Amino acid sequence: MSKQILLINDMAGYGKVATAAMLPILSYMGLPVYNLPTALVSNTLDYGKFNILDTTDYITGVFPVWKELGFSFDAIATGFIVSERQARIVSAYCQEQAASGTVIFVDPIMGDEGKLYNGVTPSTIRSMLEMISVAHLIYPNYTEACYLTDTPYVAEGVSAAEARRMIDALRQTGAKSVIITSIMVDGEHCVMGFNHFTGEYFQLPYTEIPVHFPGTGDIFSAVLIGHLLKDKPLVESTRRAMDAVARLIDLNKENEDKNRGIPLEKFLEVIEPAE
């Protein structure tokens, strides 16, 4: 029987990011997907102007209903968290579910290229530290890893030893397995990770395509999770996710309005389904 996954992330009205990007991918990979919006966002933040509705009050009403109905999930994947209050509520739910065997994936969405995203405040960092403390696997990008570990961001990148130290600092927050995406290691674009099942670090290089789309991190996490829930090993699942993102960026690099993200429904067949 396919494993059921709950996405706790924001929903954009205009643009393929967050839940709008992850849901079609995970469904295509054959997984029953459920969702709980942390915020309703008018459009991707890349447009510069946006409107956000915080759904924390709604969430507080949902969990008791689900508990009464006996709903449970094999996995929960969290993304954008609006506030410290929301982080406390969601992390408590995740902790409760993890005690029953649910696997918790956390994408601590906060920023990129050394800066926080529009609308993200320093309190978000505290919220994310609370979220990652209950996670079985986290996958910040290099910028987010710097903010979470209070490490200076270095545009030129870091050494392999420095990257491992960041991973260890992230593990000290409570996270079990860790992946850092989009990190320059010894002059090479890489994804670095630590698998707590094997106790091994890993480093996967890639060739960067110099095109920016919002939502590529969400695509990465959806493909990664899809393969992990099909019982693929972490390193193999990570590589498949990296390859899927690269193919989708390459196929869409000439798109006129990149701010809306990649129109995934047209390209789902390039995401290799897990066996």
mmCIF file of C-alpha atoms in Angstrom:
data_model
loop_
_atom_site.group_PDB
_atom_site.id
_atom_site.type_symbol
_atom_site.label_atom_id
_atom_site.label_comp_id
_atom_site.label_asym_id
_atom_site.label_seq_id
_atom_site.Cartn_x
_atom_site.Cartn_y
_atom_site.Cartn_z
ATOM 1 C CA MET A 1 0.000 0.000 0.000
ATOM 2 C CA SER A 2 1.294 3.466 -0.911
ATOM 3 C CA LYS A 3 2.482 5.611 1.964
ATOM 4 C CA GLN A 4 0.326 8.633 2.778
ATOM 5 C CA ILE A 5 1.981 12.032 3.091
ATOM 6 C CA LEU A 6 0.772 15.314 4.550
ATOM 7 C CA LEU A 7 2.191 18.553 3.158
ATOM 8 C CA ILE A 8 2.232 21.437 5.653
ATOM 9 C CA ASN A 9 3.316 24.381 3.517
ATOM 10 C CA ASP A 10 2.019 27.599 1.985
ATOM 11 C CA MET A 11 -0.231 27.669 -1.072
ATOM 12 C CA ALA A 12 0.423 30.262 -3.763
ATOM 13 C CA GLY A 13 -2.467 31.468 -5.881
ATOM 14 C CA TYR A 14 -0.199 32.411 -8.809
ATOM 15 C CA GLY A 15 2.932 30.340 -9.372
ATOM 16 C CA LYS A 16 4.190 26.776 -9.058
ATOM 17 C CA VAL A 17 5.867 26.845 -5.662
ATOM 18 C CA ALA A 18 5.417 25.160 -2.275
ATOM 19 C CA THR A 19 2.252 23.003 -2.105
ATOM 20 C CA ALA A 20 1.282 23.884 -5.691
ATOM 21 C CA ALA A 21 4.602 22.401 -6.893
ATOM 22 C CA MET A 22 4.907 19.438 -4.528
ATOM 23 C CA LEU A 23 1.368 18.056 -4.739
ATOM 24 C CA PRO A 24 1.360 17.210 -8.475
ATOM 25 C CA ILE A 25 4.823 15.613 -8.286
ATOM 26 C CA LEU A 26 4.078 13.377 -5.311
ATOM 27 C CA SER A 27 0.680 12.442 -6.789
ATOM 28 C CA TYR A 28 2.367 11.588 -10.085
ATOM 29 C CA MET A 29 4.785 9.359 -8.178
ATOM 30 C CA GLY A 30 1.791 7.407 -6.899
ATOM 31 C CA LEU A 31 1.544 8.696 -3.327
ATOM 32 C CA PRO A 32 -1.725 9.754 -1.676
ATOM 33 C CA VAL A 33 -1.110 13.428 -0.787
ATOM 34 C CA TYR A 34 -2.964 15.570 1.756
ATOM 35 C CA ASN A 35 -2.301 19.215 2.529
ATOM 36 C CA LEU A 36 -2.559 21.803 5.269
ATOM 37 C CA PRO A 37 -1.774 25.390 4.184
ATOM 38 C CA THR A 38 0.396 27.427 6.569
ATOM 39 C CA ALA A 39 -0.468 30.552 4.587
ATOM 40 C CA LEU A 40 -2.352 31.574 1.481
ATOM 41 C CA VAL A 41 -0.047 33.674 -0.685
ATOM 42 C CA SER A 42 -1.282 35.752 -3.620
ATOM 43 C CA ASN A 43 1.700 34.937 -5.851
ATOM 44 C CA THR A 44 5.370 33.956 -5.731
ATOM 45 C CA LEU A 45 7.415 36.435 -3.717
ATOM 46 C CA ASP A 46 9.706 37.046 -6.711
ATOM 47 C CA TYR A 47 7.199 39.555 -8.115
ATOM 48 C CA GLY A 48 8.075 41.909 -5.236
ATOM 49 C CA LYS A 49 4.465 42.607 -4.212
ATOM 50 C CA PHE A 50 2.299 39.988 -2.542
ATOM 51 C CA ASN A 51 -0.453 39.412 -0.019
ATOM 52 C CA ILE A 52 -0.256 36.718 2.668
ATOM 53 C CA LEU A 53 -3.017 35.299 4.853
ATOM 54 C CA ASP A 54 -1.692 33.576 7.980
ATOM 55 C CA THR A 55 -3.749 30.383 8.521
ATOM 56 C CA THR A 56 -2.569 29.564 12.062
ATOM 57 C CA ASP A 57 -6.067 29.987 13.536
ATOM 58 C CA TYR A 58 -7.417 27.592 10.908
ATOM 59 C CA ILE A 59 -4.682 25.045 11.720
ATOM 60 C CA THR A 60 -5.549 25.100 15.438
ATOM 61 C CA GLY A 61 -9.060 23.973 14.479
ATOM 62 C CA VAL A 62 -7.905 21.284 12.056
ATOM 63 C CA PHE A 63 -5.698 19.137 14.304
ATOM 64 C CA PRO A 64 -8.435 18.366 16.889
ATOM 65 C CA VAL A 65 -10.841 17.360 14.088
ATOM 66 C CA TRP A 66 -8.251 15.075 12.474
ATOM 67 C CA LYS A 67 -7.460 13.546 15.864
ATOM 68 C CA GLU A 68 -11.152 12.864 16.502
ATOM 69 C CA LEU A 69 -11.503 11.277 13.057
ATOM 70 C CA GLY A 70 -8.397 9.142 13.615
ATOM 71 C CA PHE A 71 -6.459 10.474 10.624
ATOM 72 C CA SER A 72 -2.764 9.585 10.511
ATOM 73 C CA PHE A 73 0.039 9.825 7.964
ATOM 74 C CA ASP A 74 3.133 7.808 7.122
ATOM 75 C CA ALA A 75 5.074 11.023 6.523
ATOM 76 C CA ILE A 76 4.724 14.764 7.069
ATOM 77 C CA ALA A 77 6.686 17.323 5.039
ATOM 78 C CA THR A 78 6.774 20.891 6.352
ATOM 79 C CA GLY A 79 7.866 24.002 4.483
ATOM 80 C CA PHE A 80 7.173 27.702 4.961
ATOM 81 C CA ILE A 81 6.176 28.524 8.549
ATOM 82 C CA VAL A 82 4.625 31.947 9.138
ATOM 83 C CA SER A 83 5.277 32.595 12.835
ATOM 84 C CA GLU A 84 6.719 31.275 16.067
ATOM 85 C CA ARG A 85 3.190 30.501 17.265
ATOM 86 C CA GLN A 86 2.536 28.448 14.143
ATOM 87 C CA ALA A 87 5.892 26.686 14.535
ATOM 88 C CA ARG A 88 5.000 25.659 18.102
ATOM 89 C CA ILE A 89 1.626 24.249 17.022
ATOM 90 C CA VAL A 90 2.960 22.431 13.949
ATOM 91 C CA SER A 91 6.096 21.074 15.654
ATOM 92 C CA ALA A 92 3.986 19.758 18.571
ATOM 93 C CA TYR A 93 1.735 17.961 16.077
ATOM 94 C CA CYS A 94 4.757 16.549 14.227
ATOM 95 C CA GLN A 95 6.292 15.367 17.494
ATOM 96 C CA GLU A 96 3.034 13.669 18.462
ATOM 97 C CA GLN A 97 2.781 11.966 15.062
ATOM 98 C CA ALA A 98 6.466 10.952 15.082
ATOM 99 C CA ALA A 99 5.849 9.100 18.352
ATOM 100 C CA SER A 100 3.421 6.901 16.375
ATOM 101 C CA GLY A 101 5.972 6.207 13.621
ATOM 102 C CA THR A 102 5.370 9.097 11.211
ATOM 103 C CA VAL A 103 8.521 10.265 9.379
ATOM 104 C CA ILE A 104 9.043 14.047 9.551
ATOM 105 C CA PHE A 105 10.698 15.935 6.679
ATOM 106 C CA VAL A 106 11.470 19.636 7.213
ATOM 107 C CA ASP A 107 12.439 22.166 4.546
ATOM 108 C CA PRO A 108 13.400 25.275 6.577
ATOM 109 C CA ILE A 109 12.387 27.776 3.906
ATOM 110 C CA MET A 110 13.872 31.193 4.721
ATOM 111 C CA GLY A 111 16.182 32.583 2.058
ATOM 112 C CA ASP A 112 18.804 32.116 -0.639
ATOM 113 C CA GLU A 113 22.011 33.696 -1.959
ATOM 114 C CA GLY A 114 22.936 34.958 1.506
ATOM 115 C CA LYS A 115 19.674 36.846 2.123
ATOM 116 C CA LEU A 116 16.296 36.163 3.734
ATOM 117 C CA TYR A 117 13.300 36.082 1.390
ATOM 118 C CA ASN A 118 10.827 38.991 1.250
ATOM 119 C CA GLY A 119 8.582 38.864 4.298
ATOM 120 C CA VAL A 120 10.877 36.541 6.289
ATOM 121 C CA THR A 121 12.015 37.977 9.630
ATOM 122 C CA PRO A 122 14.637 36.945 12.212
ATOM 123 C CA SER A 123 11.827 35.397 14.292
ATOM 124 C CA THR A 124 11.376 32.927 11.420
ATOM 125 C CA ILE A 125 14.835 31.566 12.216
ATOM 126 C CA ARG A 126 13.727 30.771 15.761
ATOM 127 C CA SER A 127 10.589 29.141 14.356
ATOM 128 C CA MET A 128 12.615 26.961 12.022
ATOM 129 C CA LEU A 129 14.977 25.869 14.790
ATOM 130 C CA GLU A 130 11.896 24.599 16.594
ATOM 131 C CA MET A 131 10.719 22.767 13.466
ATOM 132 C CA ILE A 132 14.017 21.059 12.653
ATOM 133 C CA SER A 133 14.367 19.787 16.213
ATOM 134 C CA VAL A 134 11.612 17.215 15.505
ATOM 135 C CA ALA A 135 12.813 16.207 12.008
ATOM 136 C CA HIS A 136 14.088 12.896 10.716
ATOM 137 C CA LEU A 137 15.498 14.695 7.651
ATOM 138 C CA ILE A 138 16.083 18.388 6.932
ATOM 139 C CA TYR A 139 17.294 19.933 3.682
ATOM 140 C CA PRO A 140 18.160 23.628 3.988
ATOM 141 C CA ASN A 141 20.063 25.370 1.229
ATOM 142 C CA TYR A 142 23.456 26.859 2.094
ATOM 143 C CA THR A 143 21.981 30.263 3.036
ATOM 144 C CA GLU A 144 19.430 28.682 5.371
ATOM 145 C CA ALA A 145 22.081 26.430 6.913
ATOM 146 C CA CYS A 146 24.143 29.557 7.673
ATOM 147 C CA TYR A 147 21.218 31.290 9.390
ATOM 148 C CA LEU A 148 20.298 28.166 11.376
ATOM 149 C CA THR A 149 23.865 27.623 12.619
ATOM 150 C CA ASP A 150 24.828 31.304 12.989
ATOM 151 C CA THR A 151 27.613 30.787 10.438
ATOM 152 C CA PRO A 152 28.832 33.640 8.176
ATOM 153 C CA TYR A 153 27.708 33.244 4.559
ATOM 154 C CA VAL A 154 30.676 33.008 2.180
ATOM 155 C CA ALA A 155 29.724 33.548 -1.481
ATOM 156 C CA GLU A 156 32.868 31.749 -2.678
ATOM 157 C CA GLY A 157 31.865 28.661 -0.696
ATOM 158 C CA VAL A 158 33.481 26.496 1.957
ATOM 159 C CA SER A 159 35.841 23.554 2.358
ATOM 160 C CA ALA A 160 34.514 20.007 2.785
ATOM 161 C CA ALA A 161 35.554 20.123 6.447
ATOM 162 C CA GLU A 162 33.617 23.374 6.997
ATOM 163 C CA ALA A 163 30.548 21.900 5.286
ATOM 164 C CA ARG A 164 30.709 18.856 7.570
ATOM 165 C CA ARG A 165 30.960 21.157 10.592
ATOM 166 C CA MET A 166 27.762 22.927 9.462
ATOM 167 C CA ILE A 167 26.033 19.573 9.061
ATOM 168 C CA ASP A 168 27.139 18.571 12.569
ATOM 169 C CA ALA A 169 25.848 21.879 13.972
ATOM 170 C CA LEU A 170 22.475 21.231 12.295
ATOM 171 C CA ARG A 171 22.379 17.726 13.774
ATOM 172 C CA GLN A 172 22.950 19.203 17.230
ATOM 173 C CA THR A 173 19.585 20.985 16.899
ATOM 174 C CA GLY A 174 17.869 17.574 16.957
ATOM 175 C CA ALA A 175 17.644 16.768 13.227
ATOM 176 C CA LYS A 176 18.740 13.219 12.409
ATOM 177 C CA SER A 177 19.727 13.169 8.712
ATOM 178 C CA VAL A 178 20.807 16.426 7.036
ATOM 179 C CA ILE A 179 21.206 17.634 3.452
ATOM 180 C CA ILE A 180 22.585 21.065 2.515
ATOM 181 C CA THR A 181 21.659 22.017 -1.054
ATOM 182 C CA SER A 182 23.232 24.617 -3.342
ATOM 183 C CA ILE A 183 26.551 24.792 -1.513
ATOM 184 C CA MET A 184 29.958 25.528 -3.050
ATOM 185 C CA VAL A 185 32.460 23.032 -1.631
ATOM 186 C CA ASP A 186 36.117 23.424 -2.635
ATOM 187 C CA GLY A 187 35.014 25.417 -5.704
ATOM 188 C CA GLU A 188 32.413 22.882 -6.858
ATOM 189 C CA HIS A 189 28.608 23.161 -6.773
ATOM 190 C CA CYS A 190 27.425 20.372 -4.472
ATOM 191 C CA VAL A 191 24.741 18.874 -2.351
ATOM 192 C CA MET A 192 26.276 17.751 0.952
ATOM 193 C CA GLY A 193 24.635 15.386 3.386
ATOM 194 C CA PHE A 194 24.752 13.075 6.377
ATOM 195 C CA ASN A 195 22.772 9.839 6.589
ATOM 196 C CA HIS A 196 22.049 8.988 10.220
ATOM 197 C CA PHE A 197 21.152 5.389 9.290
ATOM 198 C CA THR A 198 24.669 4.699 7.952
ATOM 199 C CA GLY A 199 26.584 7.365 9.904
ATOM 200 C CA GLU A 200 28.150 8.514 6.617
ATOM 201 C CA TYR A 201 28.664 11.944 5.027
ATOM 202 C CA PHE A 202 28.164 12.277 1.276
ATOM 203 C CA GLN A 203 28.938 14.887 -1.380
ATOM 204 C CA LEU A 204 27.155 15.012 -4.758
ATOM 205 C CA PRO A 205 28.489 17.526 -7.327
ATOM 206 C CA TYR A 206 26.348 19.118 -10.043
ATOM 207 C CA THR A 207 26.673 21.594 -12.914
ATOM 208 C CA GLU A 208 24.748 24.785 -12.228
ATOM 209 C CA ILE A 209 22.392 26.120 -14.899
ATOM 210 C CA PRO A 210 22.501 29.944 -14.523
ATOM 211 C CA VAL A 211 18.717 30.430 -14.560
ATOM 212 C CA HIS A 212 16.546 31.258 -11.523
ATOM 213 C CA PHE A 213 13.093 29.801 -10.986
ATOM 214 C CA PRO A 214 11.181 29.984 -7.697
ATOM 215 C CA GLY A 215 10.015 26.572 -6.524
ATOM 216 C CA THR A 216 13.028 24.486 -7.558
ATOM 217 C CA GLY A 217 13.685 23.677 -3.893
ATOM 218 C CA ASP A 218 10.106 22.418 -3.608
ATOM 219 C CA ILE A 219 10.580 20.251 -6.699
ATOM 220 C CA PHE A 220 13.781 18.865 -5.190
ATOM 221 C CA SER A 221 12.085 18.023 -1.894
ATOM 222 C CA ALA A 222 9.035 16.434 -3.563
ATOM 223 C CA VAL A 223 11.127 14.130 -5.760
ATOM 224 C CA LEU A 224 13.470 13.352 -2.846
ATOM 225 C CA ILE A 225 10.573 12.459 -0.537
ATOM 226 C CA GLY A 226 8.796 10.498 -3.261
ATOM 227 C CA HIS A 227 11.769 8.199 -3.701
ATOM 228 C CA LEU A 228 12.457 7.898 0.028
ATOM 229 C CA LEU A 229 8.846 6.824 0.605
ATOM 230 C CA LYS A 230 9.414 4.161 -2.069
ATOM 231 C CA ASP A 231 12.265 2.892 0.151
ATOM 232 C CA LYS A 232 15.120 4.166 -2.000
ATOM 233 C CA PRO A 233 18.380 4.982 -0.124
ATOM 234 C CA LEU A 234 19.023 8.617 0.821
ATOM 235 C CA VAL A 235 21.989 9.189 -1.514
ATOM 236 C CA GLU A 236 20.188 7.673 -4.513
ATOM 237 C CA SER A 237 17.003 9.635 -3.745
ATOM 238 C CA THR A 238 19.018 12.861 -3.451
ATOM 239 C CA ARG A 239 20.742 12.291 -6.799
ATOM 240 C CA ARG A 240 17.418 11.531 -8.519
ATOM 241 C CA ALA A 241 15.951 14.747 -7.093
ATOM 242 C CA MET A 242 18.969 16.752 -8.290
ATOM 243 C CA ASP A 243 18.679 15.247 -11.783
ATOM 244 C CA ALA A 244 14.940 15.971 -11.986
ATOM 245 C CA VAL A 245 15.464 19.631 -11.029
ATOM 246 C CA ALA A 246 18.277 19.991 -13.588
ATOM 247 C CA ARG A 247 16.125 18.494 -16.373
ATOM 248 C CA LEU A 248 13.147 20.707 -15.537
ATOM 249 C CA ILE A 249 15.257 23.887 -15.418
ATOM 250 C CA ASP A 250 16.919 23.002 -18.725
ATOM 251 C CA LEU A 251 13.572 22.350 -20.439
ATOM 252 C CA ASN A 252 12.148 25.667 -19.225
ATOM 253 C CA LYS A 253 15.156 27.982 -19.324
ATOM 254 C CA GLU A 254 13.730 29.998 -22.244
ATOM 255 C CA ASN A 255 10.400 30.682 -20.491
ATOM 256 C CA GLU A 256 9.456 34.357 -20.633
ATOM 257 C CA ASP A 257 8.042 34.793 -17.092
ATOM 258 C CA LYS A 258 10.271 32.766 -14.793
ATOM 259 C CA ASN A 259 8.768 34.330 -11.644
ATOM 260 C CA ARG A 260 5.745 32.056 -11.887
ATOM 261 C CA GLY A 261 7.932 28.943 -11.542
ATOM 262 C CA ILE A 262 8.069 25.855 -13.768
ATOM 263 C CA PRO A 263 4.730 24.752 -15.309
ATOM 264 C CA LEU A 264 5.065 21.267 -13.861
ATOM 265 C CA GLU A 265 1.939 19.635 -15.243
ATOM 266 C CA LYS A 266 3.421 19.805 -18.751
ATOM 267 C CA PHE A 267 6.655 18.086 -17.675
ATOM 268 C CA LEU A 268 5.745 15.430 -15.112
ATOM 269 C CA GLU A 269 6.941 12.673 -17.431
ATOM 270 C CA VAL A 270 10.540 13.860 -17.033
ATOM 271 C CA ILE A 271 10.357 13.077 -13.320
ATOM 272 C CA GLU A 272 11.487 9.489 -13.230
ATOM 273 C CA PRO A 273 8.875 7.541 -11.252
ATOM 274 C CA ALA A 274 10.216 5.395 -8.419
ATOM 275 C CA GLU A 275 9.806 1.689 -9.105
#
